[in-house]
Amino acid sequence: MAAGSASNPCRVLVIGAGMAGLTAALSALERGASVVLLSRFPATRSPSSAFKGGFNAAEGSAEVEIHVADALAHGGPGTSEAMARSRAQAAGGLAEWLARQGLPFDRDGAGFLRQSLPGSSRPRTLSAGAAFGRQLIHALDGQVRRFERAGRLERADGWHLAELILDDEGRCRGAVAVHLHTLEARAFSADAVVLAAGGAGWLVKPTACALDCDGAAVGLAHRHGARLQDADRLAWHPSVPGPDKDLAVPPLLLVQGAKATEDTLDLRGLGKPAWKRWGGSFPRLAAAFSGKNPAGELLPLRSAVVGSLGGLRVDEDMATDLPGLLAAGEAASGGFGARALPGDEALAWLHQAQVAGRSAAGAKVREAEPAEALRAQEATVLRLRAVHAAHGSTSPGGLLAELSQELTLALGPGGSLEAVNALEGLAARVESDLWVKDRSLVANAGTLAALDLPASLAWARSVVATAAARRTAPPDVVLNAAWTGAGPRIAAEGVGA
Amino acid sequence: MKTRLRIRRQDGPGQASRWEVREIHHEEGHTVLSALMERNSEVPPVALEASCLEEACGSCAMLINGRARLACGTLLEGLADKDGLVTVEPLSKFPVVRDLVVDRGRVRADLLHMDATLGETRIGDPSRVQDLAACVACGACLEACPNYGASEARGVPFIGAVVLHESRLANLLGVDKVDRAVRLEALMGNGGIADCGNVQNCVNACPKDIPLAESIAELGRDTTVHAIKRWLFR
């Protein structure tokens, strides 16, 4: 084994092509690695493209310390000071890097325009109009395409993560994915893997997250031994109810004068140009979904899930407990405490992604083509066949809906802990009672959902067990969930560690 | 409220399609996507692509009453024709995979082929760039274009408005003059800007109000200037 070289570069597999995945890929490419970027959809369709707001970047060491203090005050006693400081210190360099990639930051006469999101004692949020995520994805995707054209990156769009490849020592050596259109299983071998497949906000209602935020990838890593940290922590945000999901109010619209109470949103104080500049398509869609005219009426509002704050437990190099597997973005824990300081979410995701890409590019290069990749690929094909051969009575969609209901009860206001037992029952039914009616081998979403169910359930059971342990845990700890095979085991860890 | 959806279904690539009519119950504010995702154990679910559900990702572009629209932001109310039907079909310019799922991979291949990539960038007016970078590559403009997917006049298919627009953005943001020249050469080649018929259907079809005609006009000027310079300095 040796570190990568120009003629024999380190091979990095990045799973997920949202803001974290693209950033991790570019970070690894800048350090000489060759990259496979695996994603269910092209980067332009990532849930990141719907992310609004911006990210916090303080200037100068004194301002950085105030930023850290704001993050600690906002997150409460369970916030990781080390993580808050690490990202606050990296923010300035990150902003310069993003500007170089082509991200059109809003500017004023002096340089970057800095706004104050709630919880910040200083204006430090950098933005790019109404659709920060879209602008970010556009710039990073254009940069990634450059490496793709040069043959340094392979884009694997349309692949759904199905299994991790582990070698005889238990080290992660890649992943097996199933193609969304053809259901073909393919092994992607690598020297290091970065999991940047997003969070699980779709499963807890009401939600403002994208359909694809289903936590299955995180659950898969968890089942293979990676601990989850603060898995019960979710981000909630004022949102307008919609038919299929809620619409999160763009944070900058609130900064610019939109008025939110517990259950109403007032856009009347803002002119139409401000609606468009800081709200994008939100005012129009919110009007359509609510049947109200925001120029003259109040819009209905409620609190909805906008993302996961917890995730895979990572060290300062973004390594998970599973050797060879790094995590970044919403898939990783951000050390935010009870609430993320607004504007720190995207900062954490991007910073972690840069670090993860760097760590991955430094992995040892293995010469021989691993036999375990073939084994994992064959195992996936057998699982696909088993799913189609199942003769129970509940569809994967039905089981997922039940899972979502239990999670919502357990994590929503007034949470119920009966969900721990209910989810255990669901897990048993995944083994015994599954039925996939549609056995087509073309674009079969039900089959892929069935394939994900064991991972989704492991994730959900750990989340609910963490929420239960939270009730009696001291406030100044993070809660780690380890998967034992029979179920989750929760342990507290001091935040100073 | 009740609406009848008329859905064009297809089991796999290259297979024959068939119409299916289903009656759905819905409330005020419900969208075409809500209707398509409604669970009904009697019929297999309609295969479709959807993700963000707020017009930010472009996944759920489909033909609704013959026009390319994003299903997640299209309300059912007022859509039914005189027979009480709302017609839903897959985009017609891409190969159908199953039901409403099409393979839009060609757009990404064309972006790569035309070198619509970024390197070192310089941003003049950020709000201008923000407006232009709002394209979600949903393909609505390509659906409306008479030349996209039509007969291949010079053996290479026309790349269409998405890729032309991205190329313009790459020219606007990119600093490298050599990159720019390579891109303009590619755009002057077969399947490039000369195959645009200037019908400008794309502008009206765009759900994101991207100034596509302006992008194409600018590329037209840039390629002309590039051709003259190339002739002068040959």
XYZ file of C-alpha atoms in Angstrom:
731
model
C 0.000 0.000 0.000
C 1.098 3.533 -0.731
C -0.403 6.997 -0.815
C -1.795 8.100 -4.177
C 0.400 9.500 -6.949
C -0.214 11.175 -10.304
C 0.068 7.894 -12.196
C -1.799 5.877 -9.580
C -4.177 8.280 -7.850
C -6.250 7.542 -4.802
C -9.762 6.523 -5.862
C -12.497 8.290 -3.930
C -16.179 7.392 -4.096
C -18.469 10.282 -3.149
C -22.077 9.282 -2.499
C -24.463 12.186 -3.037
C -24.188 15.116 -5.478
C -25.688 17.910 -3.403
C -23.741 20.802 -1.918
C -21.723 18.515 0.374
C -21.032 15.843 -2.248
C -19.900 18.308 -4.907
C -17.689 20.138 -2.403
C -16.130 16.898 -1.135
C -15.521 15.775 -4.739
C -13.817 19.070 -5.661
C -11.768 19.006 -2.458
C -10.514 15.474 -3.256
C -9.874 16.363 -6.919
C -7.843 19.439 -5.934
C -5.604 17.061 -3.966
C -4.991 14.733 -6.893
C -7.552 11.993 -6.276
C -9.711 10.467 -8.987
C -13.376 10.566 -8.072
C -16.572 8.706 -8.800
C -19.569 10.885 -7.953
C -22.540 8.624 -7.335
C -26.009 10.078 -7.027
C -29.662 9.180 -7.495
C -30.119 12.255 -9.688
C -28.017 14.811 -11.541
C -26.576 17.438 -9.190
C -28.963 20.092 -10.538
C -31.879 18.107 -9.073
C -30.390 17.662 -5.626
C -32.509 18.717 -2.621
C -29.683 21.192 -1.958
C -30.997 23.225 -4.883
C -34.017 24.139 -2.738
C -31.876 25.345 0.176
C -32.459 29.003 0.994
C -30.639 31.497 3.153
C -26.877 31.585 3.153
C -24.003 30.883 5.482
C -22.222 32.643 8.295
C -18.693 33.939 7.765
C -17.170 36.241 10.377
C -14.134 38.353 9.497
C -11.148 38.474 11.852
C -10.386 36.465 14.980
C -12.374 38.696 17.351
C -15.493 38.365 15.182
C -14.904 34.613 14.889
C -15.017 34.341 18.699
C -18.318 36.263 18.778
C -19.632 33.881 16.118
C -18.643 30.891 18.293
C -20.323 32.480 21.322
C -23.532 33.044 19.318
C -23.525 29.401 18.168
C -23.024 28.140 21.745
C -25.743 30.396 23.115
C -28.196 29.370 20.403
C -27.510 25.628 20.533
C -27.508 25.420 24.331
C -25.454 23.206 26.650
C -25.133 20.243 24.253
C -23.353 22.264 21.551
C -19.848 21.221 20.490
C -17.553 24.204 20.973
C -14.777 22.480 19.032
C -16.975 21.995 15.971
C -18.471 25.485 16.221
C -14.976 27.019 16.369
C -13.556 24.835 13.618
C -16.232 25.900 11.155
C -16.264 29.556 12.240
C -12.503 29.707 11.642
C -12.820 28.027 8.242
C -15.706 30.242 7.063
C -13.671 33.132 5.610
C -11.500 30.853 3.491
C -14.531 28.873 2.429
C -16.288 32.045 1.244
C -13.258 33.024 -0.865
C -13.070 29.517 -2.304
C -16.767 29.526 -3.203
C -16.500 32.949 -4.840
C -13.645 31.585 -6.979
C -15.804 28.612 -8.020
C -18.329 31.088 -9.435
C -20.860 31.493 -6.610
C -22.475 34.946 -7.114
C -22.494 36.231 -3.521
C -24.587 39.327 -2.901
C -22.333 42.364 -2.530
C -22.479 45.869 -1.171
C -19.971 48.672 -1.694
C -17.455 47.191 0.766
C -17.459 43.566 -0.416
C -19.728 40.672 0.535
C -23.145 41.801 1.774
C -23.579 40.590 5.361
C -27.029 40.175 6.899
C -28.154 39.253 10.417
C -30.192 36.083 10.782
C -31.977 35.490 14.119
C -29.565 34.507 16.920
C -26.623 36.372 15.440
C -25.381 39.424 17.324
C -23.497 40.664 14.238
C -24.312 40.758 10.520
C -22.324 37.825 9.116
C -24.585 35.836 6.787
C -23.449 35.754 3.170
C -26.183 35.145 0.616
C -26.731 34.718 -3.113
C -30.240 36.048 -3.727
C -33.322 33.982 -2.976
C -31.927 30.567 -3.914
C -28.533 30.110 -2.275
C -28.583 26.347 -2.813
C -29.398 26.636 -6.509
C -26.554 29.147 -7.048
C -24.127 26.974 -5.111
C -25.054 23.828 -7.044
C -24.805 25.659 -10.359
C -21.262 26.882 -9.678
C -19.935 23.640 -8.173
C -21.547 21.504 -10.891
C -19.827 23.631 -13.551
C -16.487 23.101 -11.809
C -17.025 19.363 -11.424
C -17.849 19.164 -15.147
C -14.396 20.536 -15.879
C -12.764 17.603 -14.070
C -15.224 15.261 -15.736
C -14.141 16.514 -19.160
C -10.517 16.023 -18.167
C -11.250 12.391 -17.265
C -10.541 12.818 -13.553
C -14.119 12.336 -12.408
C -16.776 9.821 -13.376
C -20.330 10.906 -12.842
C -22.652 8.057 -11.924
C -26.093 9.689 -12.053
C -29.202 7.608 -11.519
C -27.642 5.135 -9.050
C -29.290 4.268 -5.755
C -26.979 3.195 -2.906
C -27.793 -0.398 -1.919
C -24.838 -1.790 0.043
C -21.404 -0.862 1.348
C -18.421 -2.966 0.320
C -16.433 -4.119 3.342
C -13.135 -5.994 3.170
C -12.060 -8.840 5.473
C -10.805 -6.349 8.063
C -14.162 -4.549 8.063
C -12.849 -1.531 6.173
C -15.207 0.241 3.757
C -13.921 -0.273 0.186
C -16.710 1.177 -1.888
C -20.396 0.634 -2.446
C -22.865 -1.299 -4.549
C -25.602 0.734 -6.190
C -28.718 -0.188 -8.148
C -29.631 1.799 -11.249
C -32.942 3.636 -10.904
C -34.033 2.845 -14.467
C -32.716 -0.673 -15.064
C -32.309 -2.100 -11.528
C -28.835 -3.289 -12.575
C -26.478 -3.720 -9.586
C -22.948 -2.363 -9.946
C -19.999 -2.349 -7.544
C -18.023 0.890 -7.187
C -14.660 0.064 -5.600
C -12.668 2.835 -3.945
C -9.811 3.547 -1.548
C -12.071 5.815 0.511
C -15.774 6.612 0.562
C -17.425 9.931 1.453
C -21.077 9.604 2.405
C -22.806 12.907 1.598
C -26.278 11.607 0.869
C -28.230 14.120 2.948
C -30.542 13.928 5.919
C -33.853 12.327 6.770
C -36.219 15.287 7.111
C -38.847 13.835 4.776
C -39.823 11.157 7.283
C -41.015 13.445 10.100
C -44.184 15.457 9.418
C -44.984 18.181 8.761
C -41.936 18.516 6.585
C -40.566 21.107 4.185
C -37.856 18.707 2.970
C -37.515 16.992 -0.391
C -38.851 13.475 -1.003
C -35.341 12.095 -1.273
C -34.351 13.121 2.274
C -35.154 9.641 3.534
C -32.094 8.805 5.645
C -31.600 5.403 3.992
C -27.893 5.928 3.250
C -27.186 7.036 6.800
C -29.148 4.044 8.077
C -27.046 1.701 5.950
C -23.784 3.038 7.413
C -25.337 2.831 10.882
C -26.288 -0.832 10.402
C -22.683 -1.526 9.434
C -21.388 -0.105 12.702
C -21.151 3.688 12.357
C -22.653 5.385 15.399
C -25.272 8.123 15.078
C -24.895 11.259 17.161
C -27.831 13.384 18.355
C -29.975 11.504 15.856
C -33.162 12.882 17.430
C -32.211 16.506 16.733
C -34.090 18.051 13.828
C -34.213 21.579 12.452
C -37.678 23.191 12.489
C -38.601 26.362 10.635
C -41.752 28.469 10.011
C -43.427 27.091 6.890
C -46.584 27.503 4.826
C -48.562 24.228 4.567
C -48.728 22.735 1.073
C -50.493 19.768 -0.491
C -47.520 17.395 -0.593
C -45.136 19.149 1.767
C -44.726 22.545 3.429
C -42.836 25.525 2.031
C -40.153 26.835 4.379
C -40.194 30.640 4.560
C -36.940 31.882 3.006
C -34.909 33.142 6.007
C -33.799 36.279 4.174
C -37.413 37.236 3.492
C -37.856 37.332 7.289
C -34.692 39.424 7.694
C -35.965 41.843 5.051
C -39.227 42.553 6.884
C -41.675 39.674 6.413
C -43.453 39.231 9.748
C -44.049 35.786 11.182
C -46.155 34.944 14.218
C -46.764 31.408 15.443
C -49.408 30.798 12.783
C -49.368 33.656 10.271
C -46.963 35.169 7.774
C -47.321 38.775 6.669
C -45.603 39.744 3.410
C -47.544 42.985 3.011
C -44.780 45.205 4.382
C -42.435 44.247 1.556
C -42.541 45.489 -2.012
C -42.839 43.056 -4.895
C -39.150 43.499 -5.846
C -38.164 42.292 -2.344
C -40.520 39.322 -2.705
C -38.680 38.238 -5.821
C -35.149 39.093 -4.722
C -35.317 37.395 -1.299
C -38.270 35.064 -1.781
C -37.854 33.711 -5.320
C -40.794 31.464 -6.202
C -41.911 31.193 -2.542
C -44.552 33.993 -2.505
C -46.194 32.677 -5.690
C -46.229 29.024 -4.569
C -47.341 29.901 -1.037
C -50.241 31.878 -2.526
C -51.204 28.974 -4.802
C -51.063 26.345 -2.045
C -52.879 28.416 0.605
C -55.428 30.097 -1.664
C -54.509 33.444 -0.035
C -53.266 36.561 -1.763
C -50.131 37.618 0.139
C -50.474 41.203 -1.169
C -53.590 41.656 0.939
C -53.921 38.652 3.254
C -51.956 36.799 5.895
C -50.593 33.386 4.933
C -51.048 30.393 7.270
C -47.876 29.277 9.032
C -46.716 26.336 11.115
C -43.449 24.802 12.178
C -42.098 22.142 9.801
C -38.947 20.026 9.611
C -36.280 21.507 7.354
C -33.457 19.059 8.023
C -31.489 16.755 10.310
C -29.101 18.299 12.833
C -27.724 14.983 14.053
C -26.232 12.270 11.880
C -23.237 9.981 11.643
C -20.738 10.622 14.421
C -17.535 12.021 12.917
C -14.097 12.955 14.245
C -12.162 16.086 13.219
C -11.142 14.392 9.939
C -14.801 13.500 9.217
C -14.081 9.810 9.762
C -17.042 7.756 10.967
C -16.665 4.708 13.215
C -16.498 2.543 10.093
C -12.889 2.590 8.818
C -12.659 3.952 5.269
C -16.024 5.711 5.502
C -16.129 9.492 5.892
C -19.293 11.553 6.206
C -20.178 15.138 5.386
C -23.170 17.422 5.066
C -26.517 16.629 6.579
C -25.533 12.936 6.763
C -22.983 13.837 9.465
C -23.643 15.243 12.903
C -23.012 18.985 13.038
C -22.531 19.274 16.816
C -25.210 21.987 16.777
C -26.826 21.211 20.141
C -30.588 21.670 20.366
C -30.791 24.236 17.532
C -28.417 25.280 14.772
C -27.548 28.957 14.699
C -29.307 30.093 11.490
C -26.664 30.350 8.772
C -24.433 27.760 10.435
C -26.121 24.746 8.771
C -24.719 25.318 5.289
C -21.402 26.460 6.771
C -21.095 23.171 8.664
C -22.066 21.045 5.645
C -19.601 22.774 3.308
C -16.764 22.874 5.819
C -17.188 19.200 6.689
C -17.275 18.352 2.993
C -13.975 20.108 2.350
C -12.366 18.276 5.241
C -13.857 14.920 4.202
C -12.609 15.347 0.616
C -9.136 16.133 1.915
C -9.134 13.125 4.258
C -10.372 10.830 1.494
C -7.690 11.988 -0.947
C -5.059 10.999 1.616
C -6.247 7.395 1.885
C -3.872 4.527 1.113
C -4.101 3.185 -2.426
C -4.675 -0.536 -2.746
C -3.269 -2.266 -5.808
C -5.342 -5.430 -6.183
C -8.939 -5.371 -7.338
C -10.863 -6.513 -4.291
C -12.883 -9.721 -4.436
C -15.241 -8.366 -1.796
C -16.745 -6.001 -4.381
C -18.056 -8.931 -6.403
C -19.386 -10.578 -3.260
C -21.281 -7.410 -2.272
C -22.664 -7.040 -5.800
C -23.926 -10.620 -5.814
C -25.451 -10.162 -2.374
C -27.359 -7.133 -3.671
C -28.705 -9.072 -6.663
C -29.885 -11.799 -4.276
C -31.597 -9.206 -2.073
C -33.395 -7.746 -5.094
C -34.658 -11.236 -5.954
C -35.700 -11.839 -2.345
C -37.678 -8.590 -2.303
C -39.582 -9.642 -5.418
C -40.162 -13.138 -4.015
C -41.626 -11.887 -0.706
C -45.229 -12.968 -0.119
C -46.436 -10.892 2.820
C -49.251 -8.342 2.881
C -47.772 -4.840 3.329
C -46.287 -2.724 0.532
C -42.962 -0.929 1.074
C -44.803 2.383 0.705
C -47.261 1.344 3.394
C -44.477 0.310 5.776
C -42.647 3.591 5.166
C -45.824 5.550 5.849
C -46.216 3.702 9.181
C -42.564 4.356 10.013
C -43.043 8.034 9.250
C -46.151 8.160 11.446
C -44.362 6.619 14.444
C -41.366 8.922 14.043
C -43.645 11.942 13.828
C -45.406 10.922 17.030
C -42.121 10.316 18.819
C -40.342 13.498 17.705
C -43.212 15.925 17.257
C -44.598 18.179 19.959
C -45.549 16.163 23.031
C -43.696 13.087 21.670
C -44.846 9.563 22.401
C -42.376 6.862 23.337
C -44.620 3.974 22.421
C -42.909 4.364 19.068
C -39.910 2.367 20.333
C -42.056 -0.778 20.514
C -44.058 0.055 17.419
C -40.894 0.387 15.318
C -39.603 -2.924 16.648
C -42.829 -4.472 15.396
C -42.375 -2.807 12.020
C -38.832 -4.153 11.752
C -40.169 -7.681 12.275
C -42.763 -7.109 9.537
C -40.076 -5.990 7.079
C -38.626 -9.474 7.484
C -41.916 -11.383 7.379
C -44.719 -9.335 5.900
C -43.329 -7.433 2.924
C -45.097 -7.610 -0.405
C -43.941 -5.876 -3.565
C -46.843 -6.068 -5.983
C -45.037 -4.346 -8.829
C -42.160 -6.628 -9.830
C -41.092 -4.717 -12.894
C -37.366 -4.349 -13.482
C -37.800 -0.873 -14.967
C -37.863 2.346 -12.886
C -39.406 0.535 -9.929
C -39.380 2.912 -6.954
C -41.254 0.437 -4.758
C -38.531 -2.174 -5.104
C -35.828 0.337 -4.216
C -37.836 1.457 -1.177
C -38.123 -2.194 -0.111
C -34.380 -2.610 -0.498
C -33.868 0.411 1.785
C -36.350 -0.600 4.476
C -33.957 -2.461 6.839
C -31.627 0.574 6.816
C -34.481 3.073 7.203
C -35.799 1.119 10.164
C -32.422 0.845 11.874
C -32.081 4.603 11.513
C -35.609 5.248 12.804
C -35.224 2.916 15.799
C -32.008 4.625 16.837
C -33.616 8.040 16.443
C -36.551 7.126 18.650
C -34.341 5.419 21.256
C -32.169 8.555 21.326
C -35.255 10.719 21.853
C -36.305 8.454 24.730
C -32.866 8.660 26.360
C -32.899 12.445 25.905
C -35.687 12.762 28.490
C -33.448 11.699 31.354
C -30.044 12.728 29.955
C -28.211 15.752 31.374
C -28.408 18.754 28.979
C -24.659 19.092 28.379
C -24.071 15.798 26.551
C -24.412 14.431 23.055
C -26.203 11.085 22.697
C -24.614 8.382 20.562
C -26.563 5.462 19.153
C -24.698 2.244 18.342
C -26.377 -0.496 16.300
C -26.042 -3.910 17.901
C -27.937 -6.033 15.403
C -30.762 -6.586 17.873
C -31.388 -2.861 18.189
C -29.861 0.448 19.225
C -27.757 1.085 22.324
C -27.604 4.695 23.507
C -24.697 6.251 25.397
C -24.010 9.823 26.495
C -20.746 11.580 25.654
C -19.484 14.882 27.088
C -19.414 17.686 24.514
C -15.950 18.783 25.529
C -14.499 15.534 24.179
C -63.601 17.910 -5.644
C -63.224 15.243 -8.293
C -61.059 15.304 -11.389
C -60.406 12.669 -13.998
C -56.753 12.223 -14.901
C -55.878 10.793 -18.285
C -52.371 9.387 -17.994
C -50.189 8.039 -20.771
C -48.571 4.919 -19.395
C -45.773 2.782 -20.767
C -44.198 -0.278 -19.144
C -40.676 0.054 -20.475
C -38.360 1.577 -23.084
C -39.547 1.088 -26.654
C -42.874 -0.446 -25.619
C -46.286 0.735 -26.763
C -48.027 3.314 -24.586
C -51.659 3.203 -23.447
C -54.085 5.657 -21.863
C -55.367 5.140 -18.366
C -58.140 7.278 -16.906
C -58.495 7.475 -13.151
C -60.797 9.540 -11.010
C -59.141 11.281 -8.116
C -60.532 13.168 -5.156
C -58.697 16.313 -4.192
C -58.900 19.470 -2.179
C -58.280 23.109 -2.971
C -54.569 23.790 -3.497
C -53.781 20.257 -4.653
C -51.428 19.812 -7.562
C -51.094 17.444 -10.494
C -48.256 15.803 -8.588
C -50.449 15.257 -5.494
C -52.946 13.508 -7.739
C -50.310 11.298 -9.351
C -48.822 10.295 -6.002
C -52.180 9.407 -4.455
C -52.109 5.798 -3.315
C -54.510 3.448 -4.930
C -53.891 -0.248 -4.445
C -56.084 -1.126 -7.439
C -53.656 0.187 -10.055
C -49.852 0.115 -9.991
C -48.379 3.481 -9.026
C -47.421 5.779 -11.868
C -43.626 5.850 -12.262
C -42.449 9.453 -12.134
C -39.553 11.632 -11.005
C -40.120 14.155 -8.215
C -37.976 15.439 -5.406
C -38.124 18.984 -4.037
C -41.892 19.539 -4.561
C -41.367 23.312 -4.779
C -40.266 24.006 -8.365
C -36.612 24.147 -7.361
C -35.254 20.921 -8.879
C -36.998 20.467 -12.245
C -37.459 16.691 -11.782
C -41.220 16.544 -12.284
C -41.411 18.274 -15.677
C -44.096 16.542 -17.752
C -46.698 17.364 -20.373
C -49.867 18.623 -18.723
C -52.612 19.179 -21.287
C -49.901 19.117 -23.932
C -47.624 21.703 -22.344
C -44.383 21.058 -20.422
C -44.887 22.126 -16.804
C -43.570 21.294 -13.347
C -46.273 19.066 -11.827
C -45.434 20.030 -8.227
C -46.449 23.656 -8.799
C -49.375 23.102 -11.178
C -52.748 23.321 -9.419
C -55.490 20.938 -10.550
C -58.198 23.549 -10.348
C -59.254 24.933 -13.679
C -57.144 22.445 -15.631
C -59.902 20.082 -16.777
C -61.034 20.328 -20.391
C -64.671 20.398 -21.488
C -64.890 16.625 -20.947
C -63.619 17.017 -17.392
C -60.226 15.471 -18.180
C -56.679 16.536 -17.280
C -54.144 14.914 -19.601
C -50.690 13.939 -18.336
C -47.897 12.587 -20.550
C -44.119 12.171 -20.385
C -41.923 14.791 -22.086
C -41.839 13.856 -25.776
C -38.268 14.860 -26.673
C -36.574 12.241 -24.510
C -36.781 8.441 -24.538
C -39.450 7.143 -22.160
C -38.116 4.804 -19.468
C -41.447 4.032 -17.835
C -44.734 5.957 -17.543
C -43.698 9.588 -16.888
C -39.997 8.842 -16.333
C -37.823 9.927 -19.253
C -34.069 9.762 -19.751
C -32.752 13.334 -19.897
C -29.126 12.170 -19.898
C -28.529 13.703 -23.316
C -28.592 17.229 -21.850
C -25.670 16.441 -19.539
C -23.734 14.759 -22.328
C -24.225 17.841 -24.520
C -23.098 20.172 -21.718
C -19.899 18.189 -21.470
C -19.424 18.003 -25.241
C -19.879 21.782 -25.610
C -17.395 22.400 -22.785
C -19.969 24.362 -20.763
C -17.620 24.072 -17.783
C -16.299 26.569 -15.291
C -12.696 27.184 -14.353
C -11.399 30.390 -12.874
C -14.355 32.757 -12.661
C -14.993 36.471 -12.312
C -18.390 37.777 -11.287
C -19.437 41.260 -12.352
C -23.018 41.840 -11.303
C -24.057 39.062 -8.878
C -27.805 39.593 -9.224
C -27.488 39.254 -13.013
C -25.636 35.955 -12.604
C -28.215 34.786 -10.037
C -31.054 35.368 -12.509
C -29.239 33.479 -15.265
C -28.124 30.579 -13.035
C -31.716 29.889 -11.965
C -32.170 27.341 -14.802
C -33.136 23.907 -13.416
C -32.576 22.042 -16.719
C -36.127 20.653 -16.574
C -36.353 20.481 -20.369
C -39.527 22.555 -20.866
C -37.705 24.768 -23.407
C -36.553 21.711 -25.352
C -40.095 20.365 -25.478
C -41.319 23.614 -27.056
C -38.446 23.846 -29.571
C -39.298 22.743 -33.120
C -35.643 21.973 -33.888
C -34.737 19.981 -30.769
C -35.078 16.297 -31.485
C -36.158 17.042 -35.093
C -34.388 15.805 -38.209
C -30.639 16.088 -37.920
C -29.805 18.487 -40.726
C -26.057 17.950 -40.481
C -25.833 14.556 -38.871
C -25.571 15.934 -35.319
C -28.664 16.714 -33.246
C -29.294 20.306 -32.143
C -28.135 20.878 -28.538
C -31.083 23.117 -27.611
C -31.614 26.092 -25.322
C -30.451 24.589 -22.002
C -26.942 23.900 -23.278
C -26.769 27.158 -25.261
C -27.743 29.092 -22.148
C -25.206 27.265 -19.968
C -22.522 27.967 -22.560
C -23.353 31.652 -22.408
C -23.088 31.563 -18.610
C -19.723 29.825 -18.858
C -18.572 32.589 -21.231
C -19.861 35.241 -18.828
C -18.269 33.741 -15.692
C -15.119 32.156 -17.083
C -11.894 34.131 -17.215
C -9.863 31.859 -19.503
C -9.776 33.173 -23.108
C -8.651 29.846 -24.559
C -11.575 28.045 -22.902
C -13.903 30.631 -24.352
C -12.510 30.148 -27.844
C -12.848 26.352 -27.570
C -16.450 26.778 -26.471
C -17.288 29.196 -29.294
C -15.738 26.812 -31.830
C -17.876 23.984 -30.470
C -20.980 26.187 -30.640
C -20.208 27.020 -34.289
C -20.023 23.320 -35.135
C -22.763 20.933 -36.200
C -25.715 20.801 -33.823
C -24.682 24.194 -32.428
C -26.101 27.675 -32.571
C -26.674 27.709 -36.335
C -29.355 25.044 -35.856
C -31.471 27.377 -33.703
C -34.388 28.577 -35.835
C -35.040 31.664 -33.680
C -38.650 30.657 -33.137
C -38.269 31.681 -29.475
C -40.848 29.203 -28.153
C -38.289 28.375 -25.461
C -38.674 31.725 -23.696
C -42.419 31.338 -23.258
C -42.090 27.725 -22.157
C -39.542 28.369 -19.400
C -41.083 27.992 -15.902
C -38.184 29.986 -14.435
C -38.384 33.049 -16.723
C -34.826 32.591 -17.960
C -34.038 35.055 -20.801
C -33.168 32.252 -23.238
C -33.630 34.326 -26.409
C -31.231 36.925 -25.025
C -28.665 34.187 -24.273
C -28.954 32.781 -27.769
C -28.713 36.255 -29.352
C -25.584 37.001 -27.335
C -23.978 33.726 -28.383
C -24.896 34.556 -31.978
C -22.975 37.840 -31.746
C -20.041 36.234 -29.929
C -19.675 33.422 -32.446
C -19.847 35.905 -35.347
C -17.140 38.109 -33.824
C -15.077 34.994 -33.098
C -15.412 33.838 -36.718
C -14.329 37.234 -38.071
C -11.306 37.359 -35.763
C -10.367 33.831 -36.723
C -10.522 34.824 -40.411
C -8.482 38.014 -39.847
C -5.769 36.305 -37.822
C -5.640 33.034 -39.698
